[in-house]
Short mmCIF file of C-alpha atoms in Angstrom, two decimals:
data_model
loop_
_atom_site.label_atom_id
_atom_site.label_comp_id
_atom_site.label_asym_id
_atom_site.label_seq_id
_atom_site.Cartn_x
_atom_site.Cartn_y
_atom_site.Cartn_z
CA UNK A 1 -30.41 84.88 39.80
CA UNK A 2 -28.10 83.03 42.50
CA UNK A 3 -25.29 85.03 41.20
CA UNK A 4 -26.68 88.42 41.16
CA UNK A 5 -27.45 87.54 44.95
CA UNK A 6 -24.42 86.60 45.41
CA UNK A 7 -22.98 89.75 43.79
CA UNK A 8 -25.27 92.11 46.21
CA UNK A 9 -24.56 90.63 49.16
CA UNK A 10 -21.03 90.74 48.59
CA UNK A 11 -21.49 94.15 47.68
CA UNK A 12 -23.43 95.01 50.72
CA UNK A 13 -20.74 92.80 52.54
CA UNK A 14 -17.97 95.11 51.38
CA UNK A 15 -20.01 98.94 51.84
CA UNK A 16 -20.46 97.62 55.87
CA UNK A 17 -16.95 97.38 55.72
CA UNK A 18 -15.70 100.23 54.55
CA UNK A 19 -18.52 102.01 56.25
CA UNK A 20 -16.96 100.59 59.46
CA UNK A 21 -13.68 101.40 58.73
CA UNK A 22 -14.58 105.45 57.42
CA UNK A 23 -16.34 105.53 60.63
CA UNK A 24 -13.09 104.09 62.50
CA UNK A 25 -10.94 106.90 61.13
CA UNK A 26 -13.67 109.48 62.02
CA UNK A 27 -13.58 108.49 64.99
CA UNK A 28 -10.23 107.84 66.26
CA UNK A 29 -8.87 110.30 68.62
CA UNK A 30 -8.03 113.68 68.07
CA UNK A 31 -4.48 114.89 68.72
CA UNK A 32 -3.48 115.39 71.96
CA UNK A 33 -3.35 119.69 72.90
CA UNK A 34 -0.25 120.45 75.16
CA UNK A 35 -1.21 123.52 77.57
CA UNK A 36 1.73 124.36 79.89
CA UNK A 37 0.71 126.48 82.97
CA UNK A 38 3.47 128.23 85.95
CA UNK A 39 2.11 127.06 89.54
CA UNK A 40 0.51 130.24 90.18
CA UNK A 41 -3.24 130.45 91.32
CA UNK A 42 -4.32 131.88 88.12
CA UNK A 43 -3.76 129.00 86.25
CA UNK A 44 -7.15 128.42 87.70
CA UNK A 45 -8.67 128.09 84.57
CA UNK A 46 -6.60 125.59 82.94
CA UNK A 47 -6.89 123.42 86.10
CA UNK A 48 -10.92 123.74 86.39
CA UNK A 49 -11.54 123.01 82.67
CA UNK A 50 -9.38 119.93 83.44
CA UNK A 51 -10.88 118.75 86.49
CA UNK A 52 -14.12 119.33 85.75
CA UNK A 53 -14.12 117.60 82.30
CA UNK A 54 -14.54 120.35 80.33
CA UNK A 55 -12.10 120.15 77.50
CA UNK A 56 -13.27 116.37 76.90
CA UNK A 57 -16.95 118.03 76.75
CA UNK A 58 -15.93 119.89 74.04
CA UNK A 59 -14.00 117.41 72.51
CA UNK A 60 -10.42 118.10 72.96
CA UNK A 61 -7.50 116.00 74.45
CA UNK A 62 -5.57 118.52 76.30
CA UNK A 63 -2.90 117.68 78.59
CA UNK A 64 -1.31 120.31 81.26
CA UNK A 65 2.12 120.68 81.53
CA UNK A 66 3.92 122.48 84.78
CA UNK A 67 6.27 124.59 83.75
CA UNK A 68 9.27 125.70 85.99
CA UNK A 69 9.71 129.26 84.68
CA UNK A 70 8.24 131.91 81.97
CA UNK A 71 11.78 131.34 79.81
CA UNK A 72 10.66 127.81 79.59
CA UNK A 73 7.00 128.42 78.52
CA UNK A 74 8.51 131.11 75.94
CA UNK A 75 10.83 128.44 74.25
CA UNK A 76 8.23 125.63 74.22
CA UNK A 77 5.45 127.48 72.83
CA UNK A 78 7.74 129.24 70.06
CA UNK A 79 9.62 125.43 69.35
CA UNK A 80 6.06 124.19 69.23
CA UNK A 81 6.51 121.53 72.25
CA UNK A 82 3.63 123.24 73.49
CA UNK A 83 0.73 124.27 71.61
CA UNK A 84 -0.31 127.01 74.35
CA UNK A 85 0.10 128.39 78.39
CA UNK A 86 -1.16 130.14 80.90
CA UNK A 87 0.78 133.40 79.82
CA UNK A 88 1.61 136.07 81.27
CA UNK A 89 -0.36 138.71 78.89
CA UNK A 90 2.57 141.52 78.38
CA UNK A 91 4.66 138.40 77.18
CA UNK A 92 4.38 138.10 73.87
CA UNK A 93 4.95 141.86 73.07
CA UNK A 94 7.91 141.79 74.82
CA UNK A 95 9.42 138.46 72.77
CA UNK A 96 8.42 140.06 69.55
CA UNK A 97 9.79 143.44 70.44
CA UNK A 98 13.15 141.67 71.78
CA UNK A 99 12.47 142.87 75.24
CA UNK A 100 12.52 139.20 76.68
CA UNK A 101 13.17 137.29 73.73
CA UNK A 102 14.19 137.42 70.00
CA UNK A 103 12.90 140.07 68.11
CA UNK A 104 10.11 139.12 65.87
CA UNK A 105 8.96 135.70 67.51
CA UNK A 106 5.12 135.37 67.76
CA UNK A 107 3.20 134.18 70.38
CA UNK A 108 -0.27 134.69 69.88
CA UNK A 109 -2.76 136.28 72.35
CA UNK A 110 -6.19 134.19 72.57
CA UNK A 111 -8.13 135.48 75.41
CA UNK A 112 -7.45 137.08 78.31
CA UNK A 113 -7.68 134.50 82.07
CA UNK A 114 -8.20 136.46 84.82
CA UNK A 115 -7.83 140.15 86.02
CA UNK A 116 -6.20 141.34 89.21
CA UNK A 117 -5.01 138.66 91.97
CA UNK A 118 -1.08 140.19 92.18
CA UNK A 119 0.78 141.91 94.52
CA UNK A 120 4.66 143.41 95.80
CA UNK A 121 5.37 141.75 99.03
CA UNK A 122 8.21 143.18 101.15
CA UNK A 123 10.75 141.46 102.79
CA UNK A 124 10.64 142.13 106.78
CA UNK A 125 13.52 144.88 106.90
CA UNK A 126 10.26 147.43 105.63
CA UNK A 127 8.11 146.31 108.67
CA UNK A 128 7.06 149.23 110.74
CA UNK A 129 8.62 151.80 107.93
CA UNK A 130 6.31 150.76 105.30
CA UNK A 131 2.80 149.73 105.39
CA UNK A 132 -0.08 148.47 103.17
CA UNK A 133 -0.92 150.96 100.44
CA UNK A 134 1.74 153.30 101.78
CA UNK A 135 3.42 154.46 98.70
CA UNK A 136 4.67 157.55 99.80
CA UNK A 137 6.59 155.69 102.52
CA UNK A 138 8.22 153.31 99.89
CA UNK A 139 11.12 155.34 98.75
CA UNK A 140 11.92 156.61 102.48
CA UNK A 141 12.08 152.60 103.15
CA UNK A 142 14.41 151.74 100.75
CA UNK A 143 16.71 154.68 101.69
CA UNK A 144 16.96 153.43 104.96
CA UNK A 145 17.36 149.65 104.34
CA UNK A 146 20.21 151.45 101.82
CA UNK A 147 21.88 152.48 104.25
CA UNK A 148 22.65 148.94 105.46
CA UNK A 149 22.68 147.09 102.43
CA UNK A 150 22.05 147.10 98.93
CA UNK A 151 18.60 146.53 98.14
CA UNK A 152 17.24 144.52 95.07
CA UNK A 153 13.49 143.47 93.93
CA UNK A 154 12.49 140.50 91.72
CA UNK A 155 9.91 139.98 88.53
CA UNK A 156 9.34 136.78 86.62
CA UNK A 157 10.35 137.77 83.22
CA UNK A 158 11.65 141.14 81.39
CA UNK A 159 8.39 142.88 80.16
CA UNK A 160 5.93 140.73 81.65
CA UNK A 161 3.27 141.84 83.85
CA UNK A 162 4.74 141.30 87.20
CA UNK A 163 7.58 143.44 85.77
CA UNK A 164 5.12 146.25 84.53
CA UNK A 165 3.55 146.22 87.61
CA UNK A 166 6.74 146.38 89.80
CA UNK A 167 8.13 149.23 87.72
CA UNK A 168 4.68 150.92 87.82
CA UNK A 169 5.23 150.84 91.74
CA UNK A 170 8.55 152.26 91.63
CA UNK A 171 7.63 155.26 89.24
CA UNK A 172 4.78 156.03 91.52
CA UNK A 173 7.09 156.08 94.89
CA UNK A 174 9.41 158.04 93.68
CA UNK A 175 11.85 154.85 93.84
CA UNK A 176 14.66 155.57 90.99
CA UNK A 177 15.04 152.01 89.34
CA UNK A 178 18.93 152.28 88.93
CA UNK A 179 19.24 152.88 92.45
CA UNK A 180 18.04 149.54 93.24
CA UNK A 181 18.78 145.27 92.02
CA UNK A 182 15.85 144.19 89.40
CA UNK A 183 16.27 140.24 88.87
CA UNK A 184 14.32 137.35 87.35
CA UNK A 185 13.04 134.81 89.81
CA UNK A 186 10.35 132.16 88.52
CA UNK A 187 6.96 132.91 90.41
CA UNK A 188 7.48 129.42 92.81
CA UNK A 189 11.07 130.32 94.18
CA UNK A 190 10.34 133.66 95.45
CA UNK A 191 9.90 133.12 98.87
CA UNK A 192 12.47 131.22 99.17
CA UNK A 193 14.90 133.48 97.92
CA UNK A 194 13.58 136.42 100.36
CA UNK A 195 13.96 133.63 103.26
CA UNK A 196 17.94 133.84 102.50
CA UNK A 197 17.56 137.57 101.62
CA UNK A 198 18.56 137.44 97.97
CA UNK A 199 16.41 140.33 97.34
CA UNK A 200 14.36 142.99 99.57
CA UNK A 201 10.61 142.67 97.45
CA UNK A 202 9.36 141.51 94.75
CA UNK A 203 6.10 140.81 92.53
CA UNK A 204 4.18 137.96 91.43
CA UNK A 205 1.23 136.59 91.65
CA UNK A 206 -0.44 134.52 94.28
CA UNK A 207 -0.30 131.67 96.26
CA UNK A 208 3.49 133.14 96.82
CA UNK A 209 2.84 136.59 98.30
CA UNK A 210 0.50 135.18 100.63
CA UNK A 211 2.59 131.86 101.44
CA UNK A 212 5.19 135.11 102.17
CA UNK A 213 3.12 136.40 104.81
CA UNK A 214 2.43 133.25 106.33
CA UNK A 215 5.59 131.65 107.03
CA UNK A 216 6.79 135.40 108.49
CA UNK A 217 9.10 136.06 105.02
CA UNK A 218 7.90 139.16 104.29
CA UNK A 219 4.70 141.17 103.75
CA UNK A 220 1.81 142.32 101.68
CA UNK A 221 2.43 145.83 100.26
CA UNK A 222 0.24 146.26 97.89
CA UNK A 223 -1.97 144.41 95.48
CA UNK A 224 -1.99 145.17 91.76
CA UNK A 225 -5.67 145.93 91.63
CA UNK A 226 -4.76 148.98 94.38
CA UNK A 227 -2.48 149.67 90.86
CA UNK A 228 -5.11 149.28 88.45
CA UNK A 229 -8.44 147.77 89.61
CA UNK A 230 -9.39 145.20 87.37
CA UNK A 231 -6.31 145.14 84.62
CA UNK A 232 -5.29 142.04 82.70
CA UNK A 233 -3.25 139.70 83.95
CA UNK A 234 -2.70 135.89 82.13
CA UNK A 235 -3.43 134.97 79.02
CA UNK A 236 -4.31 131.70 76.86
CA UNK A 237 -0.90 132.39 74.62
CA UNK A 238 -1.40 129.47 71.87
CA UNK A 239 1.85 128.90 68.88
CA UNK A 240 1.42 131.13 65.54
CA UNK A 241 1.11 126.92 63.50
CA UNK A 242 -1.54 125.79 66.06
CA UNK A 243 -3.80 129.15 65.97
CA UNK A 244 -3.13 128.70 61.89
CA UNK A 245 -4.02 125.12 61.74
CA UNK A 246 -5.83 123.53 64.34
CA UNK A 247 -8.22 126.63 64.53
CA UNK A 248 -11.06 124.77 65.57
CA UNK A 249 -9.78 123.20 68.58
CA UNK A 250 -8.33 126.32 69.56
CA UNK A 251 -12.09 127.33 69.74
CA UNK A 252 -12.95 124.00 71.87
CA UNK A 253 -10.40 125.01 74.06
CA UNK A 254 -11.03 128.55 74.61
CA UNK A 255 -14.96 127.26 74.94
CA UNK A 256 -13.66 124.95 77.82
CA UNK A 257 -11.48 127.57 79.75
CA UNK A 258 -14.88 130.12 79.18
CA UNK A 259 -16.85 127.71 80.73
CA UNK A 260 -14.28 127.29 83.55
CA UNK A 261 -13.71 131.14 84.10
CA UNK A 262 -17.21 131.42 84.63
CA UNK A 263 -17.82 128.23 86.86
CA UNK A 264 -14.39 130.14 88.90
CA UNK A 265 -16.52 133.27 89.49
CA UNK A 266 -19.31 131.48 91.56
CA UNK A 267 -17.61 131.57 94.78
CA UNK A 268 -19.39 128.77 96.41
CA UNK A 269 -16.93 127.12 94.20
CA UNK A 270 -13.26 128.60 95.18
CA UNK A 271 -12.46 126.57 98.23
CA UNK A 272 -13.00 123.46 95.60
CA UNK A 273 -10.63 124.69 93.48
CA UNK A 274 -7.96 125.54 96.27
CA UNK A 275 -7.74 122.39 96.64
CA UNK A 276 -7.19 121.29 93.46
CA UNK A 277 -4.76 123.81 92.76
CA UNK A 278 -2.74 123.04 96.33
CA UNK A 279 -1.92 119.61 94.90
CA UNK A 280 1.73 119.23 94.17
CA UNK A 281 1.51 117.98 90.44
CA UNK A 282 -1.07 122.09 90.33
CA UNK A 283 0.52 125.12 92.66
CA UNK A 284 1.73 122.98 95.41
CA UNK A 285 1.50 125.54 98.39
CA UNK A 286 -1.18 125.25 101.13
CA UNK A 287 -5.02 125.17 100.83
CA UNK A 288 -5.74 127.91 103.57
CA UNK A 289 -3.64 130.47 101.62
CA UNK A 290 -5.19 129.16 98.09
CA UNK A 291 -8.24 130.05 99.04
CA UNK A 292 -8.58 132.83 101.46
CA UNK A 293 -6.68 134.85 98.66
CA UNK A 294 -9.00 133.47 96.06
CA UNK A 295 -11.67 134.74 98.23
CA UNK A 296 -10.63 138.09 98.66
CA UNK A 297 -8.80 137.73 102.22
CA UNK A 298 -5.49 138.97 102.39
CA UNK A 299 -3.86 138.55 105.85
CA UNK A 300 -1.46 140.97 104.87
CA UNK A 301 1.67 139.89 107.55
CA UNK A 302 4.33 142.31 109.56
CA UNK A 303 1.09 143.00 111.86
CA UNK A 304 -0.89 144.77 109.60
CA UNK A 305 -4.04 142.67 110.29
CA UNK A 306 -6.54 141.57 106.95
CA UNK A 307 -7.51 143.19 103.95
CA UNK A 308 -11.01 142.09 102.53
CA UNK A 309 -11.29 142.93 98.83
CA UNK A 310 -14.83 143.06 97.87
CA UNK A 311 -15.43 143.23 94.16
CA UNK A 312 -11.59 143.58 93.07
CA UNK A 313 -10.01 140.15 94.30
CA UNK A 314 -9.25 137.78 91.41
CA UNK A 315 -11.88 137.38 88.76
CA UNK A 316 -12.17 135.00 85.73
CA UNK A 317 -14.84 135.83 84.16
CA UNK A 318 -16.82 139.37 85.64
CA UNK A 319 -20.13 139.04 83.33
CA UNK A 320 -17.51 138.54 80.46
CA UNK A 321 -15.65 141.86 81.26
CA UNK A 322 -12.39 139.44 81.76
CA UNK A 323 -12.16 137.50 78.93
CA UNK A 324 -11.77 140.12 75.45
CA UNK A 325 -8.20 140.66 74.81
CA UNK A 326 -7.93 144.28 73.73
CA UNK A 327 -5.75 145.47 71.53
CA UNK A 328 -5.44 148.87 74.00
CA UNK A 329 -3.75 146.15 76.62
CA UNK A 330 -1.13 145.88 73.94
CA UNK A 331 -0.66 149.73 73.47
CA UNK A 332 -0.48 150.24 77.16
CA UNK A 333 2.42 147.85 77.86
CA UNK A 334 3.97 148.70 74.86
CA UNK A 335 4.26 152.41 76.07
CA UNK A 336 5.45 151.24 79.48
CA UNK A 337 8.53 149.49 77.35
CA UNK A 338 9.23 153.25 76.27
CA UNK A 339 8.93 154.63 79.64
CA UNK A 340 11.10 152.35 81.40
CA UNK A 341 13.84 152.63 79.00
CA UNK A 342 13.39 148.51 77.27
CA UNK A 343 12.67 150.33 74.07
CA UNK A 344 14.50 153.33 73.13
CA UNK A 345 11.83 154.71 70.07
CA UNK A 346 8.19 154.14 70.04
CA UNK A 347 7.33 150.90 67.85
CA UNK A 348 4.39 150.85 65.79
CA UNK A 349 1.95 150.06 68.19
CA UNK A 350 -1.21 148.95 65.82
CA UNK A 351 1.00 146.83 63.59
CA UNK A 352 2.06 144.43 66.71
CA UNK A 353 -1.63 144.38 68.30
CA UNK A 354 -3.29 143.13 64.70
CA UNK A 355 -0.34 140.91 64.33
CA UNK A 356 -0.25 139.26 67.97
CA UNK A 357 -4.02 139.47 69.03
CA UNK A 358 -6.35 136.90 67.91
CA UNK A 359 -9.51 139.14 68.34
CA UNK A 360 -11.52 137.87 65.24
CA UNK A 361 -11.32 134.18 66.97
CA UNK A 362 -12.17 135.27 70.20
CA UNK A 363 -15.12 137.14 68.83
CA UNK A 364 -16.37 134.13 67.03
CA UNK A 365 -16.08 131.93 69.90
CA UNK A 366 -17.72 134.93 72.13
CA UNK A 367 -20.52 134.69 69.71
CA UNK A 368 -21.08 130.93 70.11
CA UNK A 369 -21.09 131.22 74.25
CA UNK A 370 -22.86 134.22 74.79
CA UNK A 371 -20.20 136.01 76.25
CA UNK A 372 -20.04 139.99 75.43
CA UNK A 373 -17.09 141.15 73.39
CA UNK A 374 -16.09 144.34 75.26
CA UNK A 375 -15.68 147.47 73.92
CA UNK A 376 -12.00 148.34 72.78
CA UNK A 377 -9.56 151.38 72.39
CA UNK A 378 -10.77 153.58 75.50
CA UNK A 379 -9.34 155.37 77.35
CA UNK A 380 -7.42 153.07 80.51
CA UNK A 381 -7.42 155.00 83.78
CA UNK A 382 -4.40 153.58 86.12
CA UNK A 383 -4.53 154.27 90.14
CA UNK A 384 -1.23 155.94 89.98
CA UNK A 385 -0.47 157.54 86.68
CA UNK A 386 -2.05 160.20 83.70
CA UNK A 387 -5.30 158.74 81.84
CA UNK A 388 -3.64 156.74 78.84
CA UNK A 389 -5.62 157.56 75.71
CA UNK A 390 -4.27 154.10 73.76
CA UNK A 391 -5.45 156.39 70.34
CA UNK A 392 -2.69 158.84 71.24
CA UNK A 393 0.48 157.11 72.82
CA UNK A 394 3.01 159.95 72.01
CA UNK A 395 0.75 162.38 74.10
CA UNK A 396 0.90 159.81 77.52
CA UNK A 397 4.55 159.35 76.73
CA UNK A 398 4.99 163.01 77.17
CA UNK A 399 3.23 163.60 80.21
CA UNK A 400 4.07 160.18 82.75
CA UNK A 401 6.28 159.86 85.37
CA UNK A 402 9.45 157.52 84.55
#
């Protein structure tokens, strides 16, 4: 009888132990998530999830990485040093077409961060020739600032939005594009490049065309929403492995930043995260700007007084309408590759949207949070350009301006 005692409580003795150490392993920490992000103030999202303690609420360990360019994010996410970014959405079409990158490389497209928020600032040589929304003045502009000097604009990467958009601008001023300089600056060293005139205007996204206007660089000539009210803009842009095999803390993650967006879109709450986001290890560029931009108030510079957008400034989350990414999204930039001339035949535009966009994931996740999938594969209507029916590329192609 003392034996068999003996026996269970050694037993039980040895069942708490490996009880204790199963539940050790169970719950050790997860892997840390690497999310890089450009200081630009849509990386919003990334930052609020962060700071607020939302990716720990939904059990992830994410880390966010500043980046100092879109090359850089491109390399780490494809070598796998990061797992995902703050993206600009057009991105990963134009790696995998070879626009920006080499051919074939995925990136994959999780959900879309925010809509609208850009702009083309001009430098001061356009003041008094050129002013806000004045597109039919542009081309006159440059003619005469020609006839001085050569004039050049700036994008962030080949094929990325801030390209499209800047392109897009030309096309609809009558601007031809090999009459003028296109470069690559990253989104943080544009102003300083216009300060010591390396180019004449440029896009990107804000705090920088408003930290522009403020220090008297240049000006505010149009936003991208005056281009295309409410269009996408970043994207969470995870690595092909990580989507593949960590697909349930992609889903934590996305949760987190969906929580965020939404949190981002009460605007009691956008002077909070100015000043997050003016912190030097976040945007590092000053508070006022941050957040009168965020809030819709664009003092435009050059004298042209303040623009107050009222339901178009930079949303996150829009009742949802921000966060689907659509496979037409991926249609339309792929036919603005054929228009400008990046791609000289039409590639096969469903093949690269199934292959790149991670809709099924963001449609489960959508499920789980409430947040309505919208509707896909209408027709996009563009401020400046032919409806684009993304069913019927070949028709646009034939009947937009270049």
């Amino acid at each position: 009888m003392k034996l068999s005692i003996k026996n269970i409580i050694l037993f039980s003795a040895m069942t708490l132990l490996l009880t204790g150490i199963f539940a050790f392993k169970i719950s050790s920490p997860a892997r840390k998530i690497k999310l890089g992000f450009i200081p630009l103030t849509d990386c919003a999202p990334l930052v609020a999830a962060k700071e607020l303690g939302l990716f720990a609420k939904y059990g992830v360990d994410v880390e966010l990485e500043k980046q100092a360019s879109w090359a850089v994010v491109r390399d780490k996410i494809l070598n796998g040093e990061l797992d995902g970014a703050h993206c600009l959405f057009s991105m990963p079409l134009s790696v995998y077409t070879g626009v920006g990158g080499k051919a074939g490389s995925e990136m994959k497209i999780a959900m879309v961060l925010n809509n609208n928020g850009q702009a083309i600032t001009l430098s001061k040589d356009f003041c008094g020739q050129v002013g806000f929304k004045q597109v039919n003045k542009a081309a006159g502009g440059v003619k005469n600032v020609q006839s001085r000097k050569e004039v050049t604009f700036a994008q962030t990467f080949p094929g990325g939005t801030h390209d499209i958009w800047l392109r897009y601008w030309m096309s609809a001023a009558g601007i031809n594009q090999k009459s003028v300089g296109i470069i690559t600056i990253p989104p943080p060293q544009m102003v300083a490049n216009m300060r010591v005139d390396n180019m004449e205007g440029y896009c990107v996204g804000e705090p920088w065309n408003g930290v522009a206007a403020a220090q008297n660089v240049g000006f505010t000539h149009i936003s991208s929403q005056d281009l295309w009210k409410n269009h996408p803009e970043k994207a969470l842009v995870v690595n092909s492995a990580f989507a593949s095999a960590n697909r349930e803390d992609l889903k934590k993650v996305m949760k987190a930043i969906i929580e965020a967006c939404k949190w981002l879109d009460n605007m009691s709450n956008r002077a909070k995260v100015a000043s997050w986001l003016s912190k030097p290890n976040y945007v590092n560029a000053p508070v006022q700007v941050l957040e009168a931009r965020l809030k819709g108030s664009y003092d435009l510079g050059c004298e042209l007084g303040v623009q107050k957008y009222k339901d178009d400034y930079m949303t996150f989350y829009n009742n949802g309408i921000v966060s689907t990414p659509k496979k037409s999204y991926v249609h339309w930039f792929l036919a603005q590759y054929v228009r400008f001339g990046y791609l000289k035949t039409e590639p096969n535009y469903k093949a690269i949207a199934e292959k790149l966009v991670l809709d099924d994931l963001f449609a489960e996740v959508a499920k789980e949070m409430g947040v309505p999938v919208q509707p896909d594969m209408q027709v996009i209507k563009t401020n400046f350009d032919v409806a684009f029916d993304p069913n019927n590329v070949s028709a646009y192609l034939k009947t937009t301006k270049h």
